[in-house]
mmCIF file of C-alpha atoms in Angstrom:
data_model
loop_
_atom_site.group_PDB
_atom_site.id
_atom_site.type_symbol
_atom_site.label_atom_id
_atom_site.label_comp_id
_atom_site.label_asym_id
_atom_site.label_seq_id
_atom_site.Cartn_x
_atom_site.Cartn_y
_atom_site.Cartn_z
ATOM 1 C CA MET C 264 20.229 128.234 9.887
ATOM 2 C CA SER C 265 23.200 129.028 11.815
ATOM 3 C CA GLU C 266 26.514 127.248 11.135
ATOM 4 C CA GLN C 267 26.666 126.675 15.053
ATOM 5 C CA GLN C 268 23.679 125.012 15.320
ATOM 6 C CA ASP C 269 23.842 122.090 13.544
ATOM 7 C CA THR C 270 26.517 119.045 13.868
ATOM 8 C CA LEU C 271 27.355 116.401 11.517
ATOM 9 C CA MET C 272 25.503 113.004 12.074
ATOM 10 C CA LEU C 273 26.125 110.145 9.994
ATOM 11 C CA MET C 274 23.345 107.558 9.934
ATOM 12 C CA ALA C 275 23.224 104.268 8.461
ATOM 13 C CA GLY C 276 20.291 102.579 6.616
ATOM 14 C CA GLY C 277 21.767 99.045 7.933
ATOM 15 C CA HIS C 278 22.272 97.806 4.233
ATOM 16 C CA GLN C 279 26.088 97.893 4.420
ATOM 17 C CA PRO C 280 27.332 97.807 8.158
ATOM 18 C CA ASN C 281 31.023 97.534 7.277
ATOM 19 C CA LEU C 282 31.108 100.251 4.869
ATOM 20 C CA ALA C 283 29.165 102.590 7.174
ATOM 21 C CA ASN C 284 31.354 101.813 10.212
ATOM 22 C CA ALA C 285 34.528 102.530 8.123
ATOM 23 C CA VAL C 286 33.311 105.936 6.920
ATOM 24 C CA ALA C 287 32.223 106.816 10.880
ATOM 25 C CA ALA C 288 35.844 105.704 11.807
ATOM 26 C CA GLU C 289 37.147 107.957 9.319
ATOM 27 C CA LEU C 290 35.120 110.723 10.226
ATOM 28 C CA ARG C 291 35.954 109.962 14.083
ATOM 29 C CA ILE C 292 32.149 110.395 14.890
ATOM 30 C CA PRO C 293 29.528 107.618 16.110
ATOM 31 C CA LEU C 294 27.454 106.061 13.707
ATOM 32 C CA THR C 295 23.726 106.341 13.928
ATOM 33 C CA THR C 296 21.541 103.462 12.710
ATOM 34 C CA ALA C 297 18.075 103.752 11.727
ATOM 35 C CA GLU C 298 15.428 101.016 12.135
ATOM 36 C CA ILE C 299 14.379 99.360 9.145
ATOM 37 C CA GLY C 300 11.537 96.740 9.288
ATOM 38 C CA ALA C 301 8.704 95.446 7.349
ATOM 39 C CA PHE C 302 5.010 94.229 7.799
ATOM 40 C CA PHE C 303 4.298 90.577 7.171
ATOM 41 C CA ASP C 304 3.296 91.234 3.487
ATOM 42 C CA GLY C 305 6.887 93.130 2.839
ATOM 43 C CA GLU C 306 5.825 96.296 2.965
ATOM 44 C CA THR C 307 8.686 98.587 4.486
ATOM 45 C CA ARG C 308 8.691 100.386 7.333
ATOM 46 C CA VAL C 309 11.450 103.086 9.039
ATOM 47 C CA HIS C 310 12.171 104.719 12.131
ATOM 48 C CA VAL C 311 14.733 107.526 12.631
ATOM 49 C CA PRO C 312 15.940 108.584 16.369
ATOM 50 C CA PRO C 313 14.832 112.007 17.764
ATOM 51 C CA GLU C 314 18.386 112.921 18.084
ATOM 52 C CA VAL C 315 18.498 113.754 14.203
ATOM 53 C CA ALA C 316 16.553 117.302 15.013
ATOM 54 C CA GLY C 317 18.685 120.033 14.310
ATOM 55 C CA GLN C 318 21.416 118.075 12.703
ATOM 56 C CA ASP C 319 23.295 118.296 9.415
ATOM 57 C CA LEU C 320 22.402 114.515 8.573
ATOM 58 C CA PHE C 321 24.316 112.346 6.068
ATOM 59 C CA LEU C 322 22.394 109.301 5.387
ATOM 60 C CA LEU C 323 24.521 106.355 4.010
ATOM 61 C CA GLN C 324 22.469 103.876 2.005
ATOM 62 C CA SER C 325 23.326 101.972 -1.101
ATOM 63 C CA THR C 326 20.312 100.921 -3.633
ATOM 64 C CA SER C 327 21.900 97.452 -4.350
ATOM 65 C CA SER C 328 20.225 94.261 -4.437
ATOM 66 C CA PRO C 329 17.410 94.032 -3.116
ATOM 67 C CA VAL C 330 17.064 97.181 -5.087
ATOM 68 C CA ASN C 331 13.399 97.967 -4.658
ATOM 69 C CA VAL C 332 13.500 97.029 -0.937
ATOM 70 C CA ASN C 333 16.564 99.539 -0.353
ATOM 71 C CA LEU C 334 15.441 102.477 -2.579
ATOM 72 C CA MET C 335 11.751 102.422 -0.891
ATOM 73 C CA ALA C 336 14.021 102.209 2.691
ATOM 74 C CA LEU C 337 16.099 105.327 1.380
ATOM 75 C CA VAL C 338 13.051 107.336 0.229
ATOM 76 C CA GLN C 339 11.366 106.643 3.717
ATOM 77 C CA LEU C 340 14.441 107.573 5.813
ATOM 78 C CA ILE C 341 14.705 111.002 3.964
ATOM 79 C CA ASP C 342 11.054 111.605 4.413
ATOM 80 C CA ALA C 343 11.151 110.621 8.100
ATOM 81 C CA ALA C 344 14.422 112.569 8.809
ATOM 82 C CA ARG C 345 12.756 115.663 7.478
ATOM 83 C CA ALA C 346 9.741 115.463 9.608
ATOM 84 C CA ALA C 347 11.873 114.581 12.581
ATOM 85 C CA GLY C 348 13.464 118.077 12.298
ATOM 86 C CA ALA C 349 17.024 117.317 10.459
ATOM 87 C CA THR C 350 18.597 120.680 9.386
ATOM 88 C CA ARG C 351 19.892 119.112 6.150
ATOM 89 C CA VAL C 352 19.497 115.818 4.654
ATOM 90 C CA THR C 353 22.168 114.438 2.140
ATOM 91 C CA ALA C 354 21.771 110.988 0.911
ATOM 92 C CA VAL C 355 25.106 109.173 0.317
ATOM 93 C CA VAL C 356 24.395 106.474 -2.085
ATOM 94 C CA PRO C 357 27.440 104.546 -3.028
ATOM 95 C CA TYR C 358 25.595 102.452 -5.642
ATOM 96 C CA PHE C 359 22.596 104.406 -7.225
ATOM 97 C CA GLY C 360 20.155 101.679 -8.578
ATOM 98 C CA TYR C 361 18.228 102.211 -11.543
ATOM 99 C CA ALA C 362 20.990 104.380 -13.366
ATOM 100 C CA ARG C 363 21.243 101.952 -16.368
ATOM 101 C CA GLN C 364 17.449 102.898 -17.104
ATOM 102 C CA ASP C 365 18.502 106.504 -18.031
ATOM 103 C CA ARG C 366 16.666 106.334 -21.626
ATOM 104 C CA ARG C 367 14.344 104.726 -23.547
ATOM 105 C CA SER C 368 15.890 102.143 -26.142
ATOM 106 C CA ARG C 369 12.450 101.363 -27.412
ATOM 107 C CA ILE C 370 8.881 102.838 -27.092
ATOM 108 C CA GLY C 371 7.137 101.796 -24.129
ATOM 109 C CA GLU C 372 10.119 101.583 -21.761
ATOM 110 C CA ALA C 373 10.118 103.900 -18.622
ATOM 111 C CA ARG C 374 13.124 106.097 -17.959
ATOM 112 C CA SER C 375 13.490 104.660 -14.407
ATOM 113 C CA ALA C 376 16.605 106.568 -13.365
ATOM 114 C CA GLN C 377 14.654 109.885 -13.729
ATOM 115 C CA ILE C 378 11.810 108.556 -11.655
ATOM 116 C CA VAL C 379 14.224 107.664 -9.107
ATOM 117 C CA ALA C 380 15.451 111.153 -8.843
ATOM 118 C CA ARG C 381 12.162 112.813 -8.761
ATOM 119 C CA MET C 382 11.217 110.341 -5.982
ATOM 120 C CA LEU C 383 14.303 111.356 -3.688
ATOM 121 C CA GLU C 384 13.424 115.258 -4.698
ATOM 122 C CA SER C 385 9.953 114.800 -3.573
ATOM 123 C CA VAL C 386 10.501 113.742 0.004
ATOM 124 C CA GLY C 387 12.751 116.637 0.635
ATOM 125 C CA LEU C 388 16.350 115.190 -0.157
ATOM 126 C CA ASP C 389 18.841 118.545 0.006
ATOM 127 C CA HIS C 390 21.879 116.769 -1.558
ATOM 128 C CA LEU C 391 22.878 113.690 -3.220
ATOM 129 C CA VAL C 392 26.175 112.057 -3.382
ATOM 130 C CA VAL C 393 26.683 109.105 -5.809
ATOM 131 C CA VAL C 394 29.873 107.205 -6.805
ATOM 132 C CA ASP C 395 30.686 106.512 -10.439
ATOM 133 C CA LEU C 396 27.356 107.046 -11.887
ATOM 134 C CA HIS C 397 26.621 104.623 -14.738
ATOM 135 C CA SER C 398 25.998 107.565 -17.097
ATOM 136 C CA PRO C 399 26.996 111.056 -16.846
ATOM 137 C CA ALA C 400 23.968 112.471 -19.006
ATOM 138 C CA LEU C 401 22.029 111.575 -15.875
ATOM 139 C CA GLU C 402 23.273 114.564 -13.965
ATOM 140 C CA SER C 403 20.735 116.993 -15.884
ATOM 141 C CA ALA C 404 17.937 114.781 -14.251
ATOM 142 C CA PHE C 405 18.964 115.804 -10.672
ATOM 143 C CA ARG C 406 17.322 118.835 -9.697
ATOM 144 C CA THR C 407 18.459 118.250 -6.246
ATOM 145 C CA PRO C 408 22.384 119.315 -5.972
ATOM 146 C CA ALA C 409 24.574 116.382 -6.710
ATOM 147 C CA THR C 410 28.091 115.405 -6.171
ATOM 148 C CA LEU C 411 29.176 112.675 -8.531
ATOM 149 C CA LEU C 412 32.603 110.816 -7.493
ATOM 150 C CA ASP C 413 34.965 109.377 -9.507
ATOM 151 C CA THR C 414 37.071 106.319 -8.410
ATOM 152 C CA GLU C 415 40.108 106.407 -10.832
ATOM 153 C CA GLU C 416 42.467 107.601 -7.906
ATOM 154 C CA LEU C 417 41.640 104.728 -5.818
ATOM 155 C CA PHE C 418 42.605 101.995 -8.449
ATOM 156 C CA LEU C 419 45.784 103.918 -9.851
ATOM 157 C CA PRO C 420 47.996 102.376 -7.405
ATOM 158 C CA LEU C 421 46.936 98.875 -8.071
ATOM 159 C CA VAL C 422 47.201 99.376 -12.021
ATOM 160 C CA ARG C 423 50.743 100.831 -11.381
ATOM 161 C CA ARG C 424 51.251 97.644 -9.432
ATOM 162 C CA TRP C 425 50.341 95.374 -11.852
ATOM 163 C CA SER C 426 52.105 96.966 -15.032
ATOM 164 C CA ASN C 427 54.111 99.742 -15.901
ATOM 165 C CA ASN C 428 55.288 99.020 -19.182
ATOM 166 C CA ASP C 429 53.489 98.940 -22.739
ATOM 167 C CA LEU C 430 50.123 99.789 -20.864
ATOM 168 C CA VAL C 431 46.922 100.013 -22.543
ATOM 169 C CA ILE C 432 43.362 101.313 -20.768
ATOM 170 C CA VAL C 433 40.470 99.700 -22.590
ATOM 171 C CA SER C 434 36.859 100.857 -22.432
ATOM 172 C CA PRO C 435 34.643 97.831 -22.889
ATOM 173 C CA ASP C 436 32.038 99.924 -24.692
ATOM 174 C CA ALA C 437 31.652 103.503 -26.135
ATOM 175 C CA GLY C 438 29.967 104.865 -23.162
ATOM 176 C CA GLY C 439 32.967 104.355 -21.026
ATOM 177 C CA LEU C 440 35.228 105.887 -23.188
ATOM 178 C CA LYS C 441 35.904 109.184 -20.949
ATOM 179 C CA ARG C 442 36.420 107.354 -17.788
ATOM 180 C CA ALA C 443 39.079 105.111 -19.854
ATOM 181 C CA GLN C 444 40.618 108.399 -21.041
ATOM 182 C CA ARG C 445 40.987 109.759 -17.387
ATOM 183 C CA PHE C 446 42.772 106.410 -16.409
ATOM 184 C CA ALA C 447 44.828 106.736 -19.588
ATOM 185 C CA ALA C 448 45.831 110.334 -18.802
ATOM 186 C CA ALA C 449 46.727 109.584 -15.152
ATOM 187 C CA LEU C 450 49.013 106.646 -15.992
ATOM 188 C CA ASP C 451 50.170 108.059 -19.264
ATOM 189 C CA ALA C 452 49.103 104.850 -20.804
ATOM 190 C CA GLY C 453 47.540 103.854 -24.457
ATOM 191 C CA LEU C 454 43.784 103.770 -25.109
ATOM 192 C CA ALA C 455 41.464 101.254 -26.820
ATOM 193 C CA THR C 456 37.936 100.954 -27.099
ATOM 194 C CA ILE C 457 35.624 97.935 -27.756
ATOM 195 C CA ALA C 458 32.657 98.484 -30.045
ATOM 196 C CA LYS C 459 29.597 96.179 -29.088
ATOM 197 C CA GLU C 460 26.232 95.553 -29.724
ATOM 198 C CA ARG C 461 23.659 94.796 -26.765
ATOM 199 C CA PRO C 462 20.655 93.139 -28.712
ATOM 200 C CA ARG C 463 18.747 92.812 -25.204
ATOM 201 C CA PRO C 464 19.186 94.102 -21.558
ATOM 202 C CA ASP C 465 21.908 92.366 -19.882
ATOM 203 C CA GLU C 466 23.425 90.951 -22.961
ATOM 204 C CA ALA C 467 26.452 92.032 -24.973
ATOM 205 C CA SER C 468 28.669 90.980 -27.797
ATOM 206 C CA VAL C 469 31.691 92.238 -28.719
ATOM 207 C CA ALA C 470 32.094 93.796 -32.363
ATOM 208 C CA ARG C 471 35.454 95.191 -32.904
ATOM 209 C CA LEU C 472 38.256 96.757 -31.351
ATOM 210 C CA LEU C 473 39.537 100.332 -31.855
ATOM 211 C CA GLY C 474 43.141 100.624 -31.071
ATOM 212 C CA ASN C 475 46.143 98.640 -30.554
ATOM 213 C CA VAL C 476 46.749 96.136 -27.982
ATOM 214 C CA LYS C 477 49.155 93.363 -29.495
ATOM 215 C CA ASP C 478 52.284 92.709 -26.776
ATOM 216 C CA CYS C 479 50.495 95.076 -24.499
ATOM 217 C CA ASP C 480 49.313 94.848 -20.948
ATOM 218 C CA CYS C 481 45.541 95.762 -21.007
ATOM 219 C CA VAL C 482 43.468 96.989 -18.175
ATOM 220 C CA ILE C 483 39.775 97.093 -18.824
ATOM 221 C CA VAL C 484 37.951 99.843 -16.888
ATOM 222 C CA ASP C 485 34.115 99.843 -16.174
ATOM 223 C CA ASP C 486 31.646 101.356 -13.808
ATOM 224 C CA MET C 487 30.026 97.852 -12.936
ATOM 225 C CA ALA C 488 29.951 94.214 -13.392
ATOM 226 C CA SER C 489 26.369 92.843 -13.539
ATOM 227 C CA THR C 490 26.169 89.469 -15.716
ATOM 228 C CA GLY C 491 30.113 89.712 -16.327
ATOM 229 C CA ARG C 492 29.501 89.062 -19.978
ATOM 230 C CA THR C 493 30.748 92.428 -20.906
ATOM 231 C CA LEU C 494 33.879 92.040 -19.014
ATOM 232 C CA VAL C 495 34.594 88.315 -20.205
ATOM 233 C CA GLY C 496 34.041 89.251 -23.715
ATOM 234 C CA ALA C 497 36.383 92.040 -23.790
ATOM 235 C CA ALA C 498 39.033 89.850 -21.920
ATOM 236 C CA LYS C 499 38.736 87.210 -24.302
ATOM 237 C CA ALA C 500 38.783 89.411 -27.295
ATOM 238 C CA LEU C 501 42.036 91.214 -26.013
ATOM 239 C CA ARG C 502 43.780 88.253 -25.688
ATOM 240 C CA GLN C 503 43.076 87.004 -29.058
ATOM 241 C CA LEU C 504 44.267 90.098 -30.541
ATOM 242 C CA GLY C 505 47.324 89.634 -29.050
ATOM 243 C CA ALA C 506 47.491 91.356 -25.500
ATOM 244 C CA ARG C 507 50.202 89.849 -23.257
ATOM 245 C CA GLU C 508 48.145 90.246 -19.964
ATOM 246 C CA VAL C 509 44.597 91.387 -19.359
ATOM 247 C CA HIS C 510 43.366 92.985 -15.877
ATOM 248 C CA ALA C 511 40.169 94.601 -14.883
ATOM 249 C CA VAL C 512 38.835 96.899 -12.660
ATOM 250 C CA PHE C 513 35.046 97.929 -12.052
ATOM 251 C CA THR C 514 33.507 100.068 -9.250
ATOM 252 C CA HIS C 515 30.247 98.211 -8.623
ATOM 253 C CA ALA C 516 30.164 94.616 -8.087
ATOM 254 C CA VAL C 517 26.600 94.325 -8.932
ATOM 255 C CA MET C 518 26.873 90.520 -9.825
ATOM 256 C CA ALA C 519 23.923 88.603 -11.070
ATOM 257 C CA PRO C 520 23.840 84.781 -10.251
ATOM 258 C CA GLY C 521 26.548 82.997 -11.893
ATOM 259 C CA ALA C 522 28.570 86.402 -12.649
ATOM 260 C CA TRP C 523 31.267 85.799 -10.550
ATOM 261 C CA ASP C 524 31.871 82.128 -11.947
ATOM 262 C CA GLN C 525 32.256 83.749 -15.502
ATOM 263 C CA ILE C 526 34.791 86.018 -14.298
ATOM 264 C CA LEU C 527 36.864 83.885 -12.578
ATOM 265 C CA ALA C 528 37.014 81.619 -15.836
ATOM 266 C CA ALA C 529 37.836 84.352 -17.859
ATOM 267 C CA PRO C 530 41.787 85.215 -19.053
ATOM 268 C CA LEU C 531 42.272 87.938 -16.253
ATOM 269 C CA SER C 532 45.485 88.161 -14.268
ATOM 270 C CA HIS C 533 44.060 90.620 -11.982
ATOM 271 C CA ILE C 534 40.716 91.728 -10.707
ATOM 272 C CA ALA C 535 39.526 94.575 -8.524
ATOM 273 C CA THR C 536 36.483 96.338 -7.390
ATOM 274 C CA THR C 537 35.244 98.721 -4.295
ATOM 275 C CA ASP C 538 32.774 98.127 -1.541
ATOM 276 C CA THR C 539 30.065 100.138 -2.977
ATOM 277 C CA VAL C 540 28.163 96.944 -3.004
ATOM 278 C CA SER C 541 28.537 94.371 -0.410
ATOM 279 C CA ILE C 542 30.627 91.555 -1.767
ATOM 280 C CA VAL C 543 31.986 88.063 -0.410
ATOM 281 C CA PRO C 544 35.880 88.495 -0.324
ATOM 282 C CA HIS C 545 37.845 86.113 -2.534
ATOM 283 C CA GLN C 546 41.668 85.588 -3.027
ATOM 284 C CA ARG C 547 41.466 86.517 -6.682
ATOM 285 C CA LEU C 548 39.621 89.556 -5.947
ATOM 286 C CA GLU C 549 41.050 92.938 -4.683
ATOM 287 C CA ILE C 550 38.577 95.036 -2.843
ATOM 288 C CA VAL C 551 39.416 98.951 -2.575
ATOM 289 C CA SER C 552 37.339 100.529 -0.018
ATOM 290 C CA VAL C 553 35.553 103.964 -0.895
ATOM 291 C CA ALA C 554 35.273 104.852 2.888
ATOM 292 C CA GLY C 555 38.051 107.579 2.750
ATOM 293 C CA LEU C 556 36.568 109.145 -0.327
ATOM 294 C CA LEU C 557 33.128 109.157 0.999
ATOM 295 C CA ALA C 558 34.455 110.510 4.733
ATOM 296 C CA SER C 559 36.323 113.378 2.861
ATOM 297 C CA THR C 560 33.435 114.313 0.505
ATOM 298 C CA ILE C 561 31.057 114.231 3.739
ATOM 299 C CA ARG C 562 33.395 116.483 5.730
ATOM 300 C CA SER C 563 33.851 118.956 2.694
ATOM 301 C CA LEU C 564 30.455 119.255 2.308
ATOM 302 C CA HIS C 565 29.617 119.851 6.230
ATOM 303 C CA GLU C 566 32.266 122.275 6.321
ATOM 304 C CA GLY C 567 31.961 123.797 3.066
ATOM 305 C CA PRO C 568 31.092 127.486 2.977
ATOM 306 C CA GLY C 569 27.303 128.369 2.435
ATOM 307 C CA ARG C 570 26.590 124.646 2.336
ATOM 308 C CA SER C 571 27.038 124.471 -1.171
ATOM 309 C CA ILE C 572 28.771 122.018 -3.215
ATOM 310 C CA ALA C 573 32.291 121.411 -2.216
ATOM 311 C CA SER C 574 35.034 119.875 -4.403
ATOM 312 C CA PRO C 575 37.588 117.793 -2.138
ATOM 313 C CA ALA C 576 40.975 117.147 -3.351
ATOM 314 C CA ASN C 577 40.335 113.429 -4.059
ATOM 315 C CA VAL C 578 36.936 113.938 -5.820
ATOM 316 C CA SER C 579 37.224 114.002 -9.403
ATOM 317 C CA ARG C 580 34.034 115.579 -10.428
ATOM 318 C CA ALA C 581 31.524 117.297 -8.290
ATOM 319 C CA ALA C 582 28.349 118.982 -10.152
ATOM 320 C CA ALA C 583 25.585 121.066 -8.684
ATOM 321 C CA THR C 584 22.670 120.749 -10.684
ATOM 322 C CA SER C 585 20.355 123.315 -8.647
ATOM 323 C CA ASP C 586 20.606 125.999 -6.253
ATOM 324 C CA ARG C 587 17.415 125.363 -4.937
ATOM 325 C CA HIS C 588 17.249 124.637 -1.204
ATOM 326 C CA VAL C 589 14.843 123.779 1.258
ATOM 327 C CA PRO C 590 13.542 126.980 3.422
ATOM 328 C CA SER C 591 14.203 127.174 7.064
ATOM 329 C CA ALA C 592 11.173 126.495 8.489
ATOM 330 C CA SER C 593 9.260 123.979 10.519
ATOM 331 C CA PRO C 594 10.034 120.292 9.835
ATOM 332 C CA GLU C 595 6.524 119.843 8.248
ATOM 333 C CA THR C 596 6.659 123.167 6.201
ATOM 334 C CA GLN C 597 10.122 122.299 4.880
ATOM 335 C CA TYR C 598 8.719 118.941 3.541
ATOM 336 C CA ALA C 599 5.713 120.253 2.081
ATOM 337 C CA SER C 600 7.963 122.834 -0.042
ATOM 338 C CA HIS C 601 9.053 119.963 -1.878
#
């Protein structure tokens, strides 16, 4: 494969047109849009333009709600692009659906996150870019090279504007402690963790606080808000324990029905999220775009030496989980090799 023969192409699956257009604007390249439709029974069908042949294709598609529809479209688009002759296919997935199901909490459950990883690998994906993956342990499930992006740098200016005195970063559970530690280190702030129990999926109950928040400004940091119960419970607990003000930042606004109403009613002074998932703007919500982060990552991967994983300056973590690459053969041969 010659570095002069393939050019950068950005293609959107159509799920997040605003984000896709913003990334294309950052890259200063036109945005190619795939055709996604469905048969009368709901069966998804896709088509990619013939111009993808010989291109270094970056396919932007979140797998947020409707998760199964968007996931299936992503899998089909990768397969279609390989068959159409794309030199390399990189899936840029701002929100990776099923990431919460990375382990079996009881016998009889599926490890759905690993299943999705194998699905993407099986259709010929060369590289995966994901923003704020729910479980860092899931990295080992990707045999395809993966670049995992963090969003702390995007939120730090907001947090500094909200408070600079007696600041404590709070992880709403033990699983998010490393994320909170990175925030605390960058802000020279204190650190606290809420130990919680989750009796059933999408249900959480606050157990106890590890750390001191009395007379402090607290910022709860999390990778997502789904039902809102974890965030709301944490905010109430912190205020009850003497926190002066409580703010919240989360990357993925998954938002189950009724979640936003709960969050608005919580004792939160400021709330911020990103546009990895489409969300309706609200006067109390500050939305930080990941377009620049994704564009710099795409550019770095496209221009990187040897087509290997790259580490752009504003990317906190990048992990290559495999050195396996698709052989340079005909499109159908390349697909079959996976």
